[in-house]
Amino acid sequence: MHYTCPVCNTENNIDLTFRVEEYVCRSCSNHIDIDQNISKRIVKKPIENVVLEVGQKGILQAVEFTVISIVIRKYGTHIFWREYALKDKSGNDLFLSESDGHWVLLETIPKEKFILGSSKTLGEYNGKTYRWYETTDCNIHSAAGFFEDTLKFSLATYKEYVNGTDMISREQSGSKIEYFKGEHISKNEIKKAFNIPNLPPYSGIGIVQPFYINIKQVINILCIAALLICLMQTYVYTSRANDTVFQENIYFKNIENKELVSKSFTLLGGSAPLEVRAHTAVDNSWANIQLSLVNEKTNETTYVSKDIEKYSGVEGGESWTEGSETEEFNICGVAPGTYHFVISAEKQKIIETTIPGSATDGVTLSKDPSGIINVLNNATQETTSFGDVKTLESDSSEIGNLVKQAFPNKNLDSLLNVSPVAQTPNLSRVSDESSIDIKATWLPVSFWNFGIIIALMVIFFVICYVGKYYFNVSKWKNSSNSPYPQS
């Protein structure tokens, strides 16, 4: 189908057959009346963010459509939106409307199908209620293509009703009233349909733009995921109790400066923590254990080093104790498999220096390398430790008084720091039979990770829900009939 412009003699072609009332010449932009074959006016060419061309073809709803006309409408002094009229070979019509990068796909509907409520702010179409969004007065700013009806440049009124991503648009130009049913269509669908690389960028929130995440799908996915996680957690938890997989008492002399490889043990079930408890007798000293858990299939190794230390003494007349003879720690997320430990450990050797001639009927003083002063009550064989000489000298307890009686007018600091020649090591506190007890327990699957996952899922849903609320508030901020409170 082609028409020759009576003004510039340019051929205006369209690869469709339908009744054309008017067209705008693609060359001279004259608005031509077909019946009279005369120009009615010169129309501006649509150029503001126009991405489709008259005659361009695209696939929508699995049907090939052709762009037959383009109209840019103007509201106020600077607000524009673009309307593209499409037609297929069977004569069916579709319309694309784009504003600020947001696209709506529309089709005409019988006006009697849209029923207004008594308040005029609500309407119903096919059982769905639509809320009046806004009424906009506009006129045609520019146009191109072929038109089945007379192109009216007078003021037109658009009244939009919205329900989520759907809308009903009521267009009135003069006495003519038309209704259109519209729905959001993504930019990717437009790109794919018409094979175009770039589209106008988004600005703000479109009138029927969907939220970034489908809340109903999120609820379904989260509920199914939570149910599966709960079932798995329940099965794993009820199918296994605490199980001691390794326990051994090891002498320090057997692992000093070398490593001990333990017997193999097998862990069955889901990944779970392996609790390790290490105990050794320490008194104003320390011990250290190095433990490597080796997966015999993958050779993956988890290394742990722990100090066990316990100190006590008297300061300001009050006894104090810190540390413990036992350390407990978890190796988290241990997968099922066959494992063994590689163990090494060391313990502080307490070699005390005793004051020559200090063994009296009352007390014996000694000082270990860490500077702690040990006072042995010769009568009761009880030892009391002090952090330093100053603390001992100021102590007013029974043991402090015994020290003062045993060493009257003596400088204890000088006595305890005599030259090495005068010192005699006392190795009685170094025991070749000291040992460390190691026990490893395979625990049930921890509820900690389970709780974290469920909490994160709940937090994610709350964020989505609150985000959608504020998204809709922003969407309706330009409406005088918003269902949300406006600040």
Short mmCIF file of C-alpha atoms in Angstrom, two decimals:
data_model
loop_
_atom_site.label_atom_id
_atom_site.label_comp_id
_atom_site.label_asym_id
_atom_site.label_seq_id
_atom_site.Cartn_x
_atom_site.Cartn_y
_atom_site.Cartn_z
CA MET A 1 0.00 0.00 0.00
CA HIS A 2 1.47 3.35 -1.01
CA TYR A 3 0.47 6.98 -1.22
CA THR A 4 2.09 9.82 -3.19
CA CYS A 5 2.44 13.07 -1.27
CA PRO A 6 0.64 15.88 -3.19
CA VAL A 7 3.17 18.37 -1.85
CA CYS A 8 6.58 16.75 -2.52
CA ASN A 9 5.59 13.71 -4.64
CA THR A 10 7.31 11.34 -2.19
CA GLU A 11 6.06 7.76 -2.13
CA ASN A 12 4.82 6.74 1.36
CA ASN A 13 4.62 2.95 1.56
CA ILE A 14 3.42 0.48 4.20
CA ASP A 15 3.54 -3.30 3.83
CA LEU A 16 -0.06 -3.77 5.01
CA THR A 17 -3.55 -3.28 3.66
CA PHE A 18 -6.00 -1.34 5.82
CA ARG A 19 -8.20 1.70 5.52
CA VAL A 20 -6.16 4.88 5.91
CA GLU A 21 -7.87 8.18 6.70
CA GLU A 22 -4.76 10.35 6.94
CA TYR A 23 -0.98 10.08 6.84
CA VAL A 24 2.04 12.25 7.54
CA CYS A 25 4.53 12.41 4.67
CA ARG A 26 7.85 10.86 5.67
CA SER A 27 9.74 13.47 3.62
CA CYS A 28 8.05 16.86 4.03
CA SER A 29 6.00 16.08 7.19
CA ASN A 30 2.80 17.38 5.68
CA HIS A 31 -0.37 16.04 7.25
CA ILE A 32 -2.30 14.66 4.27
CA ASP A 33 -6.06 14.04 4.02
CA ILE A 34 -6.50 10.92 1.83
CA ASP A 35 -10.00 11.70 0.49
CA GLN A 36 -9.16 15.25 -0.57
CA ASN A 37 -5.44 14.54 -1.26
CA ILE A 38 -4.47 17.86 0.27
CA SER A 39 -2.20 18.97 3.12
CA LYS A 40 -3.95 20.00 6.30
CA ARG A 41 -0.82 21.23 8.09
CA ILE A 42 2.87 20.58 8.59
CA VAL A 43 3.56 18.32 11.57
CA LYS A 44 6.77 18.09 13.58
CA LYS A 45 8.75 14.91 13.10
CA PRO A 46 8.88 12.69 16.20
CA ILE A 47 12.52 12.60 17.27
CA GLU A 48 12.55 12.82 21.10
CA ASN A 49 13.72 9.33 22.27
CA VAL A 50 11.90 7.65 19.40
CA VAL A 51 13.35 4.14 18.96
CA LEU A 52 10.94 2.55 16.45
CA GLU A 53 10.22 3.52 12.85
CA VAL A 54 7.08 3.46 10.75
CA GLY A 55 7.03 0.17 8.85
CA GLN A 56 9.30 -1.62 11.36
CA LYS A 57 8.20 -5.15 12.21
CA GLY A 58 8.34 -7.00 15.52
CA ILE A 59 7.01 -10.16 17.20
CA LEU A 60 4.63 -9.60 20.11
CA GLN A 61 2.36 -12.26 21.60
CA ALA A 62 3.82 -14.68 19.00
CA VAL A 63 2.38 -12.54 16.16
CA GLU A 64 4.21 -10.24 13.75
CA PHE A 65 3.12 -6.63 14.04
CA THR A 66 4.08 -3.60 11.97
CA VAL A 67 4.48 -0.06 13.31
CA ILE A 68 1.94 2.04 11.37
CA SER A 69 2.18 5.33 13.25
CA ILE A 70 4.08 7.24 15.93
CA VAL A 71 2.62 10.03 18.07
CA ILE A 72 4.43 12.06 20.71
CA ARG A 73 2.09 13.62 23.23
CA LYS A 74 2.96 16.58 25.43
CA TYR A 75 1.77 17.47 28.92
CA GLY A 76 2.61 20.91 30.30
CA THR A 77 5.81 22.42 28.98
CA HIS A 78 8.32 19.61 29.22
CA ILE A 79 6.65 16.23 29.81
CA PHE A 80 6.48 13.94 26.77
CA TRP A 81 5.52 10.35 26.11
CA ARG A 82 5.53 8.26 22.95
CA GLU A 83 2.73 6.15 21.48
CA TYR A 84 3.36 3.55 18.77
CA ALA A 85 0.38 2.06 16.89
CA LEU A 86 0.90 -1.54 15.68
CA LYS A 87 -1.14 -3.72 13.30
CA ASP A 88 -0.81 -7.33 12.19
CA LYS A 89 -1.74 -8.82 8.82
CA SER A 90 -5.19 -9.80 10.14
CA GLY A 91 -5.96 -6.19 11.05
CA ASN A 92 -5.60 -6.60 14.83
CA ASP A 93 -4.26 -3.60 16.72
CA LEU A 94 -1.82 -3.17 19.59
CA PHE A 95 -0.31 -0.03 21.07
CA LEU A 96 2.97 0.63 22.81
CA SER A 97 3.32 3.58 25.14
CA GLU A 98 6.71 4.66 26.52
CA SER A 99 7.42 7.32 29.14
CA ASP A 100 10.71 7.82 31.01
CA GLY A 101 11.91 4.43 29.74
CA HIS A 102 8.85 2.54 31.06
CA TRP A 103 6.82 0.60 28.48
CA VAL A 104 3.12 -0.33 28.49
CA LEU A 105 1.45 -2.65 25.99
CA LEU A 106 -2.20 -1.67 25.32
CA GLU A 107 -5.19 -2.91 23.41
CA THR A 108 -8.63 -1.40 22.92
CA ILE A 109 -11.56 -2.69 25.00
CA PRO A 110 -15.30 -1.98 24.78
CA LYS A 111 -16.06 1.02 26.96
CA GLU A 112 -19.12 -0.68 28.46
CA LYS A 113 -16.88 -3.40 29.92
CA PHE A 114 -15.27 -0.92 32.31
CA ILE A 115 -17.68 -0.17 35.14
CA LEU A 116 -17.08 2.87 37.34
CA GLY A 117 -17.91 2.74 41.04
CA SER A 118 -20.14 5.22 42.80
CA SER A 119 -17.16 7.28 43.99
CA LYS A 120 -15.73 7.48 40.44
CA THR A 121 -12.29 6.74 41.90
CA LEU A 122 -12.66 2.98 41.46
CA GLY A 123 -13.52 0.97 38.39
CA GLU A 124 -13.91 -2.70 37.54
CA TYR A 125 -12.91 -4.67 34.47
CA ASN A 126 -13.17 -8.47 34.17
CA GLY A 127 -13.60 -8.84 37.93
CA LYS A 128 -10.52 -6.80 38.82
CA THR A 129 -10.78 -3.48 40.64
CA TYR A 130 -8.74 -0.54 39.38
CA ARG A 131 -7.97 2.63 41.34
CA TRP A 132 -7.97 6.04 39.67
CA TYR A 133 -4.39 7.27 39.42
CA GLU A 134 -4.52 10.66 37.71
CA THR A 135 -6.16 12.68 34.94
CA THR A 136 -3.84 14.25 32.36
CA ASP A 137 -4.60 16.83 29.70
CA CYS A 138 -2.30 16.66 26.69
CA ASN A 139 -2.00 17.43 23.00
CA ILE A 140 -0.09 16.06 20.02
CA HIS A 141 3.45 17.40 19.82
CA SER A 142 4.61 15.47 16.74
CA ALA A 143 3.46 12.57 14.58
CA ALA A 144 4.43 10.26 11.72
CA GLY A 145 2.89 7.34 9.82
CA PHE A 146 -0.58 6.24 8.72
CA PHE A 147 -3.81 6.84 10.66
CA GLU A 148 -7.19 5.11 10.43
CA ASP A 149 -8.95 8.04 12.12
CA THR A 150 -8.65 11.78 11.87
CA LEU A 151 -5.61 13.01 13.76
CA LYS A 152 -6.93 15.50 16.33
CA PHE A 153 -4.51 18.17 17.53
CA SER A 154 -6.94 19.62 20.04
CA LEU A 155 -6.62 19.03 23.78
CA ALA A 156 -7.21 15.41 24.81
CA THR A 157 -7.83 14.03 28.30
CA TYR A 158 -6.29 10.82 29.60
CA LYS A 159 -7.62 9.23 32.77
CA GLU A 160 -5.67 6.25 34.15
CA TYR A 161 -6.84 3.54 36.54
CA VAL A 162 -4.22 1.20 38.00
CA ASN A 163 -4.09 -2.24 39.60
CA GLY A 164 -0.51 -3.42 40.17
CA THR A 165 1.08 -3.93 36.74
CA ASP A 166 -2.23 -3.48 34.87
CA MET A 167 -4.05 -0.31 33.93
CA ILE A 168 -7.14 0.98 32.16
CA SER A 169 -6.66 4.17 30.17
CA ARG A 170 -9.64 6.33 29.22
CA GLU A 171 -8.88 8.68 26.33
CA GLN A 172 -11.29 11.48 25.43
CA SER A 173 -10.70 13.77 22.47
CA GLY A 174 -13.69 15.99 21.82
CA SER A 175 -16.78 13.78 22.00
CA LYS A 176 -14.89 10.61 21.17
CA ILE A 177 -14.07 8.31 24.12
CA GLU A 178 -11.90 5.19 23.90
CA TYR A 179 -10.78 2.68 26.54
CA PHE A 180 -7.51 0.77 26.51
CA LYS A 181 -6.37 -2.14 28.68
CA GLY A 182 -2.61 -1.90 29.39
CA GLU A 183 0.04 -3.98 31.10
CA HIS A 184 3.72 -3.52 31.85
CA ILE A 185 6.13 -4.89 29.25
CA SER A 186 9.85 -5.11 29.93
CA LYS A 187 12.56 -3.40 27.93
CA ASN A 188 14.09 -6.78 27.16
CA GLU A 189 10.86 -7.91 25.49
CA ILE A 190 10.85 -4.75 23.35
CA LYS A 191 14.49 -5.25 22.40
CA LYS A 192 13.86 -8.89 21.49
CA ALA A 193 10.62 -8.16 19.62
CA PHE A 194 12.06 -5.45 17.38
CA ASN A 195 15.75 -6.44 17.44
CA ILE A 196 16.97 -3.07 18.69
CA PRO A 197 20.06 -2.72 20.94
CA ASN A 198 19.30 0.39 22.99
CA LEU A 199 16.24 1.86 24.63
CA PRO A 200 15.71 5.01 26.71
CA PRO A 201 16.97 4.52 30.29
CA TYR A 202 14.59 4.22 33.21
CA SER A 203 13.78 7.37 35.15
CA GLY A 204 11.73 7.14 38.32
CA ILE A 205 9.07 4.45 38.78
CA GLY A 206 6.57 3.69 36.03
CA ILE A 207 2.84 3.79 36.63
CA VAL A 208 2.52 0.00 36.19
CA GLN A 209 6.14 -0.96 36.82
CA PRO A 210 6.36 -4.19 38.84
CA PHE A 211 8.45 -4.47 41.97
CA TYR A 212 11.95 -5.81 41.35
CA ILE A 213 11.09 -9.12 43.05
CA ASN A 214 7.92 -11.18 42.75
CA ILE A 215 6.81 -11.34 46.40
CA LYS A 216 4.46 -14.29 45.87
CA GLN A 217 7.20 -16.34 44.25
CA VAL A 218 9.61 -15.35 47.02
CA ILE A 219 7.10 -16.55 49.66
CA ASN A 220 6.63 -19.87 47.85
CA ILE A 221 10.37 -20.43 47.39
CA LEU A 222 11.22 -19.46 50.97
CA CYS A 223 8.45 -21.63 52.45
CA ILE A 224 9.50 -24.68 50.41
CA ALA A 225 13.18 -24.09 51.22
CA ALA A 226 12.41 -23.64 54.94
CA LEU A 227 10.32 -26.82 55.00
CA LEU A 228 13.08 -28.86 53.33
CA ILE A 229 15.71 -27.43 55.67
CA CYS A 230 13.54 -28.24 58.72
CA LEU A 231 12.96 -31.80 57.53
CA MET A 232 16.67 -32.36 56.87
CA GLN A 233 17.63 -30.82 60.19
CA THR A 234 15.10 -32.94 62.07
CA TYR A 235 16.26 -36.15 60.37
CA VAL A 236 19.96 -35.52 60.97
CA TYR A 237 19.41 -34.39 64.56
CA THR A 238 17.21 -37.32 65.56
CA SER A 239 19.34 -39.93 63.75
CA ARG A 240 22.52 -39.28 65.74
CA ALA A 241 23.47 -38.52 69.34
CA ASN A 242 26.79 -37.43 70.84
CA ASP A 243 29.46 -39.99 69.95
CA THR A 244 32.96 -40.12 71.43
CA VAL A 245 35.19 -40.91 68.44
CA PHE A 246 38.62 -40.48 70.09
CA GLN A 247 39.93 -40.50 73.66
CA GLU A 248 43.48 -41.02 74.83
CA ASN A 249 45.82 -40.03 77.66
CA ILE A 250 49.20 -39.05 76.21
CA TYR A 251 52.45 -38.50 78.12
CA PHE A 252 54.28 -35.30 77.25
CA LYS A 253 57.59 -37.20 77.15
CA ASN A 254 56.22 -39.29 74.23
CA ILE A 255 55.34 -36.30 72.06
CA GLU A 256 58.02 -33.81 73.02
CA ASN A 257 59.60 -32.47 69.81
CA LYS A 258 57.73 -35.02 67.70
CA GLU A 259 54.23 -35.84 66.45
CA LEU A 260 51.85 -38.64 67.32
CA VAL A 261 49.51 -40.03 64.65
CA SER A 262 46.32 -41.35 66.21
CA LYS A 263 44.20 -44.30 65.18
CA SER A 264 41.68 -43.73 62.41
CA PHE A 265 38.06 -43.00 63.23
CA THR A 266 34.99 -42.68 61.00
CA LEU A 267 32.36 -39.94 61.13
CA LEU A 268 28.93 -40.80 59.73
CA GLY A 269 25.99 -38.49 58.97
CA GLY A 270 25.80 -34.86 57.93
CA SER A 271 28.46 -32.22 58.47
CA ALA A 272 28.63 -31.23 62.12
CA PRO A 273 31.02 -29.85 64.77
CA LEU A 274 33.74 -32.05 66.29
CA GLU A 275 34.19 -31.05 69.93
CA VAL A 276 37.68 -31.52 71.37
CA ARG A 277 38.43 -31.43 75.13
CA ALA A 278 42.04 -31.25 76.32
CA HIS A 279 42.94 -31.56 80.03
CA THR A 280 46.29 -31.49 81.82
CA ALA A 281 47.42 -30.59 85.33
CA VAL A 282 49.03 -27.14 85.29
CA ASP A 283 49.86 -25.03 88.35
CA ASN A 284 51.31 -21.60 87.74
CA SER A 285 52.46 -22.88 84.38
CA TRP A 286 51.23 -23.56 80.87
CA ALA A 287 50.93 -26.31 78.29
CA ASN A 288 50.30 -26.13 74.56
CA ILE A 289 48.64 -28.65 72.26
CA GLN A 290 48.84 -28.67 68.46
CA LEU A 291 46.14 -30.75 66.83
CA SER A 292 45.67 -31.50 63.12
CA LEU A 293 42.51 -33.23 61.87
CA VAL A 294 43.34 -35.07 58.62
CA ASN A 295 40.75 -36.35 56.15
CA GLU A 296 42.27 -39.62 54.95
CA LYS A 297 40.47 -39.50 51.58
CA THR A 298 41.15 -35.91 50.55
CA ASN A 299 44.18 -35.18 52.80
CA GLU A 300 42.42 -31.96 53.77
CA THR A 301 43.85 -30.82 57.11
CA THR A 302 42.37 -28.58 59.79
CA TYR A 303 44.98 -27.23 62.21
CA VAL A 304 44.29 -26.03 65.77
CA SER A 305 46.68 -24.76 68.45
CA LYS A 306 45.51 -24.17 72.02
CA ASP A 307 47.21 -23.02 75.21
CA ILE A 308 46.20 -24.46 78.58
CA GLU A 309 47.32 -22.31 81.47
CA LYS A 310 46.41 -21.74 85.11
CA TYR A 311 47.90 -19.26 87.55
CA SER A 312 47.08 -18.38 91.15
CA GLY A 313 48.53 -16.30 93.94
CA VAL A 314 47.92 -13.73 96.63
CA GLU A 315 47.77 -9.99 96.04
CA GLY A 316 46.81 -7.40 98.61
CA GLY A 317 45.94 -10.14 101.06
CA GLU A 318 43.45 -11.70 98.64
CA SER A 319 43.86 -14.92 96.73
CA TRP A 320 43.40 -14.93 92.93
CA THR A 321 43.15 -17.59 90.27
CA GLU A 322 42.97 -17.34 86.49
CA GLY A 323 42.93 -19.85 83.68
CA SER A 324 41.91 -23.49 83.71
CA GLU A 325 43.37 -26.96 83.40
CA THR A 326 40.88 -27.76 80.63
CA GLU A 327 40.34 -26.28 77.17
CA GLU A 328 37.34 -27.09 74.99
CA PHE A 329 36.98 -26.06 71.34
CA ASN A 330 35.01 -27.05 68.26
CA ILE A 331 36.21 -27.86 64.77
CA CYS A 332 33.15 -26.67 62.85
CA GLY A 333 31.52 -28.11 59.76
CA VAL A 334 33.42 -31.41 59.67
CA ALA A 335 32.10 -33.51 56.81
CA PRO A 336 31.52 -37.26 57.15
CA GLY A 337 34.52 -39.46 56.36
CA THR A 338 37.50 -41.24 57.85
CA TYR A 339 39.96 -39.12 59.84
CA HIS A 340 42.94 -39.27 62.17
CA PHE A 341 44.65 -36.76 64.45
CA VAL A 342 48.26 -35.64 64.29
CA ILE A 343 49.13 -34.51 67.84
CA SER A 344 52.05 -32.68 69.36
CA ALA A 345 52.25 -30.91 72.70
CA GLU A 346 54.64 -29.32 75.15
CA LYS A 347 54.48 -28.29 78.78
CA GLN A 348 56.38 -25.64 80.69
CA LYS A 349 59.20 -27.13 82.75
CA ILE A 350 59.14 -25.38 86.09
CA ILE A 351 62.70 -25.16 87.39
CA GLU A 352 62.61 -23.16 90.58
CA THR A 353 65.57 -21.45 92.23
CA THR A 354 65.47 -21.86 96.00
CA ILE A 355 67.11 -19.40 98.38
CA PRO A 356 70.15 -21.10 99.98
CA GLY A 357 69.50 -21.78 103.61
CA SER A 358 65.90 -20.64 103.39
CA ALA A 359 64.47 -23.97 104.53
CA THR A 360 63.58 -23.12 108.09
CA ASP A 361 61.07 -24.45 110.52
CA GLY A 362 58.61 -22.01 108.91
CA VAL A 363 58.73 -21.59 105.12
CA THR A 364 60.78 -22.17 101.98
CA LEU A 365 60.87 -19.51 99.26
CA SER A 366 61.47 -20.18 95.59
CA LYS A 367 61.16 -18.21 92.37
CA ASP A 368 60.33 -19.72 88.97
CA PRO A 369 61.48 -18.31 85.59
CA SER A 370 58.23 -16.41 85.08
CA GLY A 371 58.93 -14.35 88.23
CA ILE A 372 56.24 -15.92 90.41
CA ILE A 373 57.25 -16.31 94.09
CA ASN A 374 56.25 -19.65 95.62
CA VAL A 375 56.05 -19.93 99.43
CA LEU A 376 56.03 -23.46 100.86
CA ASN A 377 54.65 -23.87 104.37
CA ASN A 378 57.02 -26.50 105.75
CA ALA A 379 54.54 -27.54 108.40
CA THR A 380 51.55 -28.12 106.13
CA GLN A 381 53.39 -28.61 102.81
CA GLU A 382 50.97 -26.12 101.21
CA THR A 383 52.31 -23.74 98.59
CA THR A 384 51.09 -20.17 98.12
CA SER A 385 52.15 -18.14 95.06
CA PHE A 386 52.69 -14.39 94.78
CA GLY A 387 53.01 -12.34 91.63
CA ASP A 388 56.11 -10.50 92.81
CA VAL A 389 58.25 -9.74 95.89
CA LYS A 390 56.45 -6.47 96.60
CA THR A 391 53.12 -8.31 96.89
CA LEU A 392 54.70 -10.87 99.23
CA GLU A 393 56.27 -8.23 101.46
CA SER A 394 52.97 -6.37 101.81
CA ASP A 395 50.94 -9.50 102.49
CA SER A 396 49.46 -9.57 106.00
CA SER A 397 48.00 -13.06 105.90
CA GLU A 398 49.27 -15.99 107.97
CA ILE A 399 51.68 -17.07 105.27
CA GLY A 400 52.95 -13.50 104.86
CA ASN A 401 53.63 -13.29 108.59
CA LEU A 402 55.50 -16.61 108.49
CA VAL A 403 57.76 -15.19 105.76
CA LYS A 404 58.49 -12.11 107.84
CA GLN A 405 59.34 -14.31 110.86
CA ALA A 406 61.57 -16.62 108.81
CA PHE A 407 63.47 -13.78 107.09
CA PRO A 408 63.44 -10.83 109.48
CA ASN A 409 65.06 -7.68 108.10
CA LYS A 410 66.06 -9.52 104.91
CA ASN A 411 65.89 -8.12 101.39
CA LEU A 412 63.85 -10.86 99.76
CA ASP A 413 64.39 -9.51 96.26
CA SER A 414 68.16 -9.75 96.68
CA LEU A 415 67.90 -13.23 98.16
CA LEU A 416 65.81 -14.47 95.26
CA ASN A 417 68.13 -12.95 92.64
CA VAL A 418 71.48 -14.28 93.89
CA SER A 419 74.10 -15.22 91.33
CA PRO A 420 73.55 -18.47 89.39
CA VAL A 421 76.50 -20.10 91.14
CA ALA A 422 74.79 -19.76 94.49
CA GLN A 423 71.46 -21.03 93.14
CA THR A 424 70.48 -24.67 93.22
CA PRO A 425 67.88 -25.91 90.81
CA ASN A 426 65.02 -27.83 92.32
CA LEU A 427 63.65 -30.19 89.67
CA SER A 428 61.13 -31.83 91.96
CA ARG A 429 58.26 -30.13 90.13
CA VAL A 430 59.27 -31.48 86.72
CA SER A 431 57.45 -34.80 86.28
CA ASP A 432 58.23 -37.24 83.48
CA GLU A 433 54.80 -38.77 84.10
CA SER A 434 52.79 -35.61 83.34
CA SER A 435 50.25 -36.20 80.62
CA ILE A 436 47.43 -34.64 78.65
CA ASP A 437 44.01 -36.20 78.18
CA ILE A 438 42.38 -35.59 74.78
CA LYS A 439 38.75 -36.44 74.03
CA ALA A 440 36.95 -35.79 70.71
CA THR A 441 33.15 -35.96 70.48
CA TRP A 442 31.15 -36.02 67.23
CA LEU A 443 28.19 -33.75 67.96
CA PRO A 444 24.72 -33.74 66.41
CA VAL A 445 24.23 -31.15 63.69
CA SER A 446 24.22 -27.74 65.31
CA PHE A 447 21.03 -25.69 65.34
CA TRP A 448 23.19 -22.59 65.09
CA ASN A 449 23.64 -22.69 61.30
CA PHE A 450 20.04 -23.80 60.88
CA GLY A 451 18.87 -20.84 62.95
CA ILE A 452 21.05 -18.42 61.00
CA ILE A 453 19.67 -19.64 57.66
CA ILE A 454 16.04 -19.38 58.81
CA ALA A 455 16.71 -15.93 60.30
CA LEU A 456 18.33 -14.72 57.07
CA MET A 457 15.35 -16.00 55.08
CA VAL A 458 12.95 -14.14 57.37
CA ILE A 459 15.07 -10.97 57.18
CA PHE A 460 15.18 -11.23 53.38
CA PHE A 461 11.39 -11.56 53.21
CA VAL A 462 10.88 -8.59 55.55
CA ILE A 463 13.26 -6.47 53.45
CA CYS A 464 11.37 -7.45 50.29
CA TYR A 465 7.99 -6.74 51.89
CA VAL A 466 9.01 -3.36 53.28
CA GLY A 467 10.83 -2.54 50.04
CA LYS A 468 7.71 -3.23 48.00
CA TYR A 469 5.65 -1.02 50.29
CA TYR A 470 7.95 1.96 49.83
CA PHE A 471 8.22 1.14 46.11
CA ASN A 472 4.43 1.49 45.81
CA VAL A 473 4.47 4.67 47.89
CA SER A 474 6.92 6.15 45.39
CA LYS A 475 4.87 4.87 42.45
CA TRP A 476 1.76 6.66 43.72
CA LYS A 477 3.47 9.86 44.89
CA ASN A 478 2.35 11.74 41.74
CA SER A 479 -1.27 10.67 42.20
CA SER A 480 -3.87 12.75 44.00
CA ASN A 481 -5.69 9.52 44.93
CA SER A 482 -2.87 7.51 46.51
CA PRO A 483 -3.90 4.64 48.83
CA TYR A 484 -0.70 5.28 50.83
CA PRO A 485 -0.11 8.13 53.30
CA GLN A 486 1.89 10.90 51.68
CA SER A 487 4.31 13.03 53.68
#
